[in-house]
Amino acid sequence: MNELKLKTDAGEVLRLVKLPQSFYIREATVVAKELLGKIFVRKTNGGLLAARITETEAYDGRIDPAAHSFVGKTKRNETMFEKGGLLYVYFIYGMYYCSNVVTGEEGEGSAVLLRAMEPLAGVKQMALNRYGKEDLTRKEFVSLLNGPGKLCMAFNLTKKENGADLYGDEIFIATEKEEKKFEITETSRIGIKKGTEFDWRFYIKDSEFISRK
DNA sequence: ATCAAGATTACCT
DNA sequence: GGTAATCTTGATA
């Protein structure tokens, strides 16, 4: 097994195993739930950045009017139609980026939106990216990654990262060898007008690193 | 060519 | 609670 060790800013050592592409070739709702608790890692020249995924949303273009891919392939959403295991990053509201993990088979148009995470390593670099300073108050720390636009700022995910693959060395998601147990809450998705009948937002029930209760 | 909406956030009362 | 900021995209003329 391809194990790698990650030392968190708190001094804890996590034993990680990178997720294979096959993890992503499944239903978006399944991947969305299973991504909870996994570790998102990015290597930058500012050091290693890592966080635990606490909140996700599934989008399935085959049946879901809220998905960008529902209207068919366009220049903006073409990454969403690739085979699972890529990053789909898009620009929204003229100021923010949102990052998704593409899921399922090629042509399916499904993805999982990364909505919130718990900071683990490289907090000072992420704080610089988002607040322009290294030292954070407790409140700023909790808010560092608790929204889809916020975590893109902190991890510096932009148009350049759209289409990047998640099984290489620069950006990837890993599972802990000893994963903690937790309960999952399911609700309707946030910020959409269509497709509100699907309860496809998932988060770790007891986590404080959530975009909204 | 013009326009409204958008998978959001920060800051205001 | 409300709304401004800011710009790409897709729809309508």
Tab-separated table of C-alpha atoms (C1' of nucleotides) in Angstrom:
chain	number	residue	atom	x	y	z
A	1	MET	CA	0.000	0.000	0.000
A	2	ASN	CA	1.179	3.451	-0.955
A	3	GLU	CA	1.113	5.026	2.486
A	4	LEU	CA	2.189	8.590	3.167
A	5	LYS	CA	2.506	10.374	6.470
A	6	LEU	CA	1.085	13.830	7.063
A	7	LYS	CA	2.021	15.887	10.096
A	8	THR	CA	-0.723	18.328	10.995
A	9	ASP	CA	-0.107	21.804	12.388
A	10	ALA	CA	-1.344	20.443	15.722
A	11	GLY	CA	1.483	17.858	15.680
A	12	GLU	CA	-0.662	14.812	14.970
A	13	VAL	CA	0.665	12.341	12.399
A	14	LEU	CA	-1.914	10.971	9.953
A	15	ARG	CA	-1.291	7.855	7.860
A	16	LEU	CA	-2.864	8.496	4.472
A	17	VAL	CA	-3.632	6.431	1.393
A	18	LYS	CA	-4.443	8.272	-1.834
A	19	LEU	CA	-7.856	7.441	-3.312
A	20	PRO	CA	-7.700	5.600	-6.672
A	21	GLN	CA	-9.607	6.802	-9.727
A	22	SER	CA	-12.123	3.972	-9.230
A	23	PHE	CA	-13.323	5.736	-6.064
A	24	TYR	CA	-14.781	8.482	-8.245
A	25	ILE	CA	-16.387	6.248	-10.910
A	26	ARG	CA	-19.623	5.889	-8.943
A	27	GLU	CA	-22.898	7.745	-8.353
A	28	ALA	CA	-22.351	11.353	-7.294
A	29	THR	CA	-24.526	10.884	-4.195
A	30	VAL	CA	-22.410	7.913	-3.082
A	31	VAL	CA	-19.119	9.730	-3.687
A	32	ALA	CA	-20.459	12.850	-1.919
A	33	LYS	CA	-21.171	10.865	1.257
A	34	GLU	CA	-17.920	8.907	1.111
A	35	LEU	CA	-15.827	12.043	0.611
A	36	LEU	CA	-16.838	13.202	4.103
A	37	GLY	CA	-13.924	12.689	6.477
A	38	LYS	CA	-11.403	12.321	3.631
A	39	ILE	CA	-8.291	14.515	3.465
A	40	PHE	CA	-7.869	17.048	0.638
A	41	VAL	CA	-4.173	17.736	-0.038
A	42	ARG	CA	-2.420	20.258	-2.249
A	43	LYS	CA	1.341	20.710	-2.617
A	44	THR	CA	2.315	24.345	-3.261
A	45	ASN	CA	5.551	26.323	-3.174
A	46	GLY	CA	4.160	27.767	0.055
A	47	GLY	CA	4.199	24.286	1.595
A	48	LEU	CA	1.761	21.419	1.991
A	49	LEU	CA	-1.895	22.350	2.472
A	50	ALA	CA	-4.342	19.806	3.895
A	51	ALA	CA	-7.873	19.738	5.305
A	52	ARG	CA	-10.592	17.261	6.265
A	53	ILE	CA	-13.720	17.394	4.076
A	54	THR	CA	-16.773	18.118	6.252
A	55	GLU	CA	-19.518	19.138	3.784
A	56	THR	CA	-20.365	18.200	0.178
A	57	GLU	CA	-23.209	18.408	-2.357
A	58	ALA	CA	-23.979	16.022	-5.239
A	59	TYR	CA	-24.975	17.192	-8.738
A	60	ASP	CA	-26.173	14.659	-11.331
A	61	GLY	CA	-26.665	16.178	-14.793
A	62	ARG	CA	-28.810	13.280	-16.030
A	63	ILE	CA	-31.764	14.069	-13.777
A	64	ASP	CA	-30.845	17.189	-11.815
A	65	PRO	CA	-31.952	20.626	-13.105
A	66	ALA	CA	-29.608	22.342	-10.627
A	67	ALA	CA	-26.499	20.796	-12.236
A	68	HIS	CA	-24.512	22.940	-14.679
A	69	SER	CA	-24.374	19.898	-16.961
A	70	PHE	CA	-28.192	19.544	-17.145
A	71	VAL	CA	-28.371	21.754	-20.278
A	72	GLY	CA	-25.704	19.728	-22.104
A	73	LYS	CA	-22.026	20.286	-22.740
A	74	THR	CA	-20.824	23.895	-22.982
A	75	LYS	CA	-17.398	25.497	-22.857
A	76	ARG	CA	-17.895	26.255	-19.164
A	77	ASN	CA	-19.023	22.802	-17.988
A	78	GLU	CA	-17.082	20.467	-20.313
A	79	THR	CA	-14.880	19.195	-17.465
A	80	MET	CA	-17.996	17.891	-15.716
A	81	PHE	CA	-18.545	15.464	-18.624
A	82	GLU	CA	-15.123	13.863	-18.274
A	83	LYS	CA	-14.569	10.548	-16.514
A	84	GLY	CA	-14.563	10.785	-12.715
A	85	GLY	CA	-11.454	11.841	-10.802
A	86	LEU	CA	-10.900	15.361	-12.142
A	87	LEU	CA	-11.363	18.755	-10.516
A	88	TYR	CA	-14.132	20.934	-12.018
A	89	VAL	CA	-13.510	24.557	-10.970
A	90	TYR	CA	-15.844	27.343	-12.123
A	91	PHE	CA	-16.114	31.096	-11.603
A	92	ILE	CA	-19.294	32.440	-9.989
A	93	TYR	CA	-20.818	35.820	-9.009
A	94	GLY	CA	-17.950	37.625	-10.696
A	95	MET	CA	-15.655	37.067	-7.690
A	96	TYR	CA	-15.466	33.519	-6.450
A	97	TYR	CA	-14.488	30.051	-7.548
A	98	CYS	CA	-16.161	26.773	-6.581
A	99	SER	CA	-14.455	23.375	-6.771
A	100	ASN	CA	-16.073	20.056	-7.605
A	101	VAL	CA	-14.878	16.487	-7.934
A	102	VAL	CA	-16.073	14.956	-11.213
A	103	THR	CA	-17.788	11.568	-10.680
A	104	GLY	CA	-19.130	8.694	-12.780
A	105	GLU	CA	-18.444	7.654	-16.349
A	106	GLU	CA	-17.415	9.882	-19.237
A	107	GLY	CA	-20.375	11.822	-20.659
A	108	GLU	CA	-22.440	11.507	-17.462
A	109	GLY	CA	-22.074	15.078	-16.256
A	110	SER	CA	-21.965	14.392	-12.516
A	111	ALA	CA	-19.867	16.011	-9.801
A	112	VAL	CA	-19.572	16.669	-6.080
A	113	LEU	CA	-19.215	20.250	-4.837
A	114	LEU	CA	-16.700	20.676	-2.010
A	115	ARG	CA	-18.489	22.990	0.418
A	116	ALA	CA	-16.499	22.974	3.654
A	117	MET	CA	-13.406	21.539	5.331
A	118	GLU	CA	-11.565	21.450	8.652
A	119	PRO	CA	-8.041	22.959	8.365
A	120	LEU	CA	-5.259	20.477	9.237
A	121	ALA	CA	-1.915	21.567	7.765
A	122	GLY	CA	-0.462	24.672	6.135
A	123	VAL	CA	-2.908	26.900	8.020
A	124	LYS	CA	-0.570	29.908	7.878
A	125	GLN	CA	-0.304	29.721	4.089
A	126	MET	CA	-4.074	29.244	3.734
A	127	ALA	CA	-4.627	32.190	6.081
A	128	LEU	CA	-2.350	34.336	3.918
A	129	ASN	CA	-4.251	33.338	0.789
A	130	ARG	CA	-7.599	34.211	2.345
A	131	TYR	CA	-7.066	36.942	4.943
A	132	GLY	CA	-3.661	38.330	3.932
A	133	LYS	CA	-2.213	37.495	7.360
A	134	GLU	CA	-0.807	34.415	9.091
A	135	ASP	CA	-2.251	34.517	12.577
A	136	LEU	CA	-5.979	34.011	13.004
A	137	THR	CA	-8.507	34.441	15.763
A	138	ARG	CA	-10.494	31.359	16.719
A	139	LYS	CA	-13.451	32.651	14.719
A	140	GLU	CA	-11.302	33.269	11.628
A	141	PHE	CA	-9.834	29.773	11.931
A	142	VAL	CA	-13.282	28.160	12.015
A	143	SER	CA	-14.322	30.281	9.010
A	144	LEU	CA	-11.149	29.598	7.009
A	145	LEU	CA	-12.677	26.840	4.845
A	146	ASN	CA	-16.395	26.775	5.723
A	147	GLY	CA	-17.792	27.659	2.292
A	148	PRO	CA	-17.163	26.642	-1.333
A	149	GLY	CA	-15.696	30.037	-2.301
A	150	LYS	CA	-13.662	30.281	0.886
A	151	LEU	CA	-11.865	26.969	0.488
A	152	CYS	CA	-10.981	27.852	-3.113
A	153	MET	CA	-9.374	31.083	-1.904
A	154	ALA	CA	-7.412	29.298	0.814
A	155	PHE	CA	-6.198	26.484	-1.467
A	156	ASN	CA	-5.727	28.942	-4.368
A	157	LEU	CA	-7.971	26.906	-6.667
A	158	THR	CA	-8.799	28.882	-9.823
A	159	LYS	CA	-9.438	28.388	-13.536
A	160	LYS	CA	-5.908	27.001	-13.842
A	161	GLU	CA	-6.887	24.001	-11.713
A	162	ASN	CA	-10.020	23.242	-13.749
A	163	GLY	CA	-9.493	19.789	-15.281
A	164	ALA	CA	-6.589	18.858	-12.973
A	165	ASP	CA	-6.578	15.174	-12.033
A	166	LEU	CA	-6.846	13.961	-8.451
A	167	TYR	CA	-4.677	10.865	-8.690
A	168	GLY	CA	-1.390	12.676	-9.400
A	169	ASP	CA	0.970	14.178	-6.824
A	170	GLU	CA	0.061	17.859	-6.783
A	171	ILE	CA	-3.609	17.755	-5.804
A	172	PHE	CA	-5.261	14.642	-4.390
A	173	ILE	CA	-7.679	13.269	-1.823
A	174	ALA	CA	-6.679	10.560	0.631
A	175	THR	CA	-8.272	8.358	3.247
A	176	GLU	CA	-6.930	7.949	6.758
A	177	LYS	CA	-5.828	4.464	7.733
A	178	GLU	CA	-7.767	4.867	10.932
A	179	GLU	CA	-10.823	6.875	9.985
A	180	LYS	CA	-12.884	8.338	12.786
A	181	LYS	CA	-16.557	7.421	13.002
A	182	PHE	CA	-19.185	10.101	12.516
A	183	GLU	CA	-22.856	10.622	11.668
A	184	ILE	CA	-23.963	12.170	8.373
A	185	THR	CA	-26.737	14.761	8.076
A	186	GLU	CA	-28.623	15.049	4.749
A	187	THR	CA	-30.426	18.252	3.716
A	188	SER	CA	-31.478	20.037	0.549
A	189	ARG	CA	-28.725	21.917	-1.268
A	190	ILE	CA	-27.845	25.569	-0.641
A	191	GLY	CA	-28.102	28.499	-3.026
A	192	ILE	CA	-30.119	26.797	-5.790
A	193	LYS	CA	-33.661	27.438	-7.088
A	194	LYS	CA	-34.191	24.234	-9.099
A	195	GLY	CA	-33.730	20.678	-7.831
A	196	THR	CA	-34.543	21.593	-4.222
A	197	GLU	CA	-36.482	18.323	-3.867
A	198	PHE	CA	-33.226	16.335	-3.739
A	199	ASP	CA	-31.607	16.031	-0.296
A	200	TRP	CA	-28.124	15.912	-1.760
A	201	ARG	CA	-26.231	18.080	0.705
A	202	PHE	CA	-24.233	16.023	3.191
A	203	TYR	CA	-22.205	17.054	6.206
A	204	ILE	CA	-20.550	15.612	9.287
A	205	LYS	CA	-23.221	16.106	11.931
A	206	ASP	CA	-20.978	17.073	14.819
A	207	SER	CA	-18.432	19.164	12.914
A	208	GLU	CA	-18.219	22.881	13.625
A	209	PHE	CA	-16.524	23.426	10.242
A	210	ILE	CA	-19.795	23.665	8.264
A	211	SER	CA	-21.043	26.451	6.008
A	212	ARG	CA	-24.503	26.568	7.604
A	213	LYS	CA	-26.562	24.684	10.165
B	1	DA	C1'	-26.011	44.248	-28.532
B	2	DT	C1'	-28.139	44.110	-24.281
B	3	DC	C1'	-29.544	41.907	-20.077
B	4	DA	C1'	-30.572	39.083	-16.000
B	5	DA	C1'	-29.121	35.343	-13.133
B	6	DG	C1'	-25.876	32.850	-10.710
B	7	DA	C1'	-23.832	25.803	-6.705
B	8	DT	C1'	-21.149	33.241	-2.738
B	9	DT	C1'	-19.228	36.189	0.626
B	10	DA	C1'	-18.498	40.230	3.583
B	11	DC	C1'	-20.373	43.834	5.754
B	12	DC	C1'	-24.326	46.518	7.215
B	13	DT	C1'	-28.543	47.475	10.526
C	1	DG	C1'	-32.435	40.085	8.822
C	2	DG	C1'	-30.685	42.689	3.952
C	3	DT	C1'	-27.615	43.877	0.079
C	4	DA	C1'	-23.476	45.344	-2.686
C	5	DA	C1'	-19.589	43.599	-5.094
C	6	DT	C1'	-18.316	41.904	-9.816
C	7	DC	C1'	-18.197	39.287	-14.396
C	8	DT	C1'	-19.156	35.160	-17.226
C	9	DT	C1'	-22.635	32.789	-19.400
C	10	DG	C1'	-26.825	31.896	-21.810
C	11	DA	C1'	-31.118	33.927	-23.458
C	12	DT	C1'	-33.519	37.295	-26.196
C	13	DA	C1'	-33.427	41.234	-29.968
